[in-house]
């Protein structure tokens, strides 16, 4: 999937004041609108009263909920794998311990058959135990619908990536499960589950924030609609002051969009989960993880605010055109 271009960068929504520089009244700016090429004496408002769909935020919520479900499935799978390994018997294995206390060996021997099981395993206890470990991993973690398709790894490769290469080499050593290897597998599987539990909590926070931002955007948009609906009842040429008031109130809504964008910028700089990064890294990796592979913008709330601000700006220009034409 590709990331669409759009309002994904840091931006500042222009704050257009009521009067332009050097003008002593609102008529200066309105007069400028009226003299622009192509401006007519009236503005058509058909279709403007419709609620904005806020598709960026809606799709972001759906993406977050889907990712949260996958993360929780992985958490449960690692917990199940840890439980399965904890119930297995160990076999005596000659140890040549590395600093982690896990027996060292040749990782390549695990994956040599292409499925994570040594091709020439005999009936020894070590071979049987190894096969049980790999079968348990295959039945839990690798059985997730998205897991094998996304990572395309053998059981040995996935074990090394998820739980550390030394846990995989422990299994490769003599093809058995020592007490040290068993302890490491259980401990690190639980750590993997705990990490996913924390990630799911962070995604929950983002879902809550998206809901809050959408509520605020919806309220601003409803007020925009009410102002335009009121404008339809204003008589041209006879109630200019009322139209000017609507024009000013639309400017206030535009400023609220500016404030909402700035507030979201602050949230982006303080994500609910911060991975270990290089000191010089300024990439918002949490949000890149959530939205970087989706079909929408990487910063959906900012894109949505920009869309609403553009609509308000267009509405305000239309009202200004009408006011200037009624002078």
Short mmCIF file of C-alpha atoms in Angstrom, two decimals, residues 12 16 47 85 115 136 139 164 171 189 209 211 235 275 299:
data_model
loop_
_atom_site.label_atom_id
_atom_site.label_comp_id
_atom_site.label_asym_id
_atom_site.label_seq_id
_atom_site.Cartn_x
_atom_site.Cartn_y
_atom_site.Cartn_z
CA UNK A 12 -0.05 26.54 10.25
CA UNK A 16 -7.16 35.95 8.50
CA UNK A 47 -24.28 21.81 -1.23
CA UNK A 85 6.81 -24.39 26.79
CA UNK A 115 10.34 -25.52 8.24
CA UNK A 136 3.97 -25.10 19.80
CA UNK A 139 0.40 -23.54 16.58
CA UNK A 164 16.53 -13.20 20.62
CA UNK A 171 17.42 -24.99 20.65
CA UNK A 189 7.77 -14.94 25.38
CA UNK A 209 -7.81 11.11 20.98
CA UNK A 211 -12.66 10.40 18.85
CA UNK A 235 -32.20 39.69 2.90
CA UNK A 275 10.52 3.60 21.22
CA UNK A 299 -1.21 12.74 10.03
#
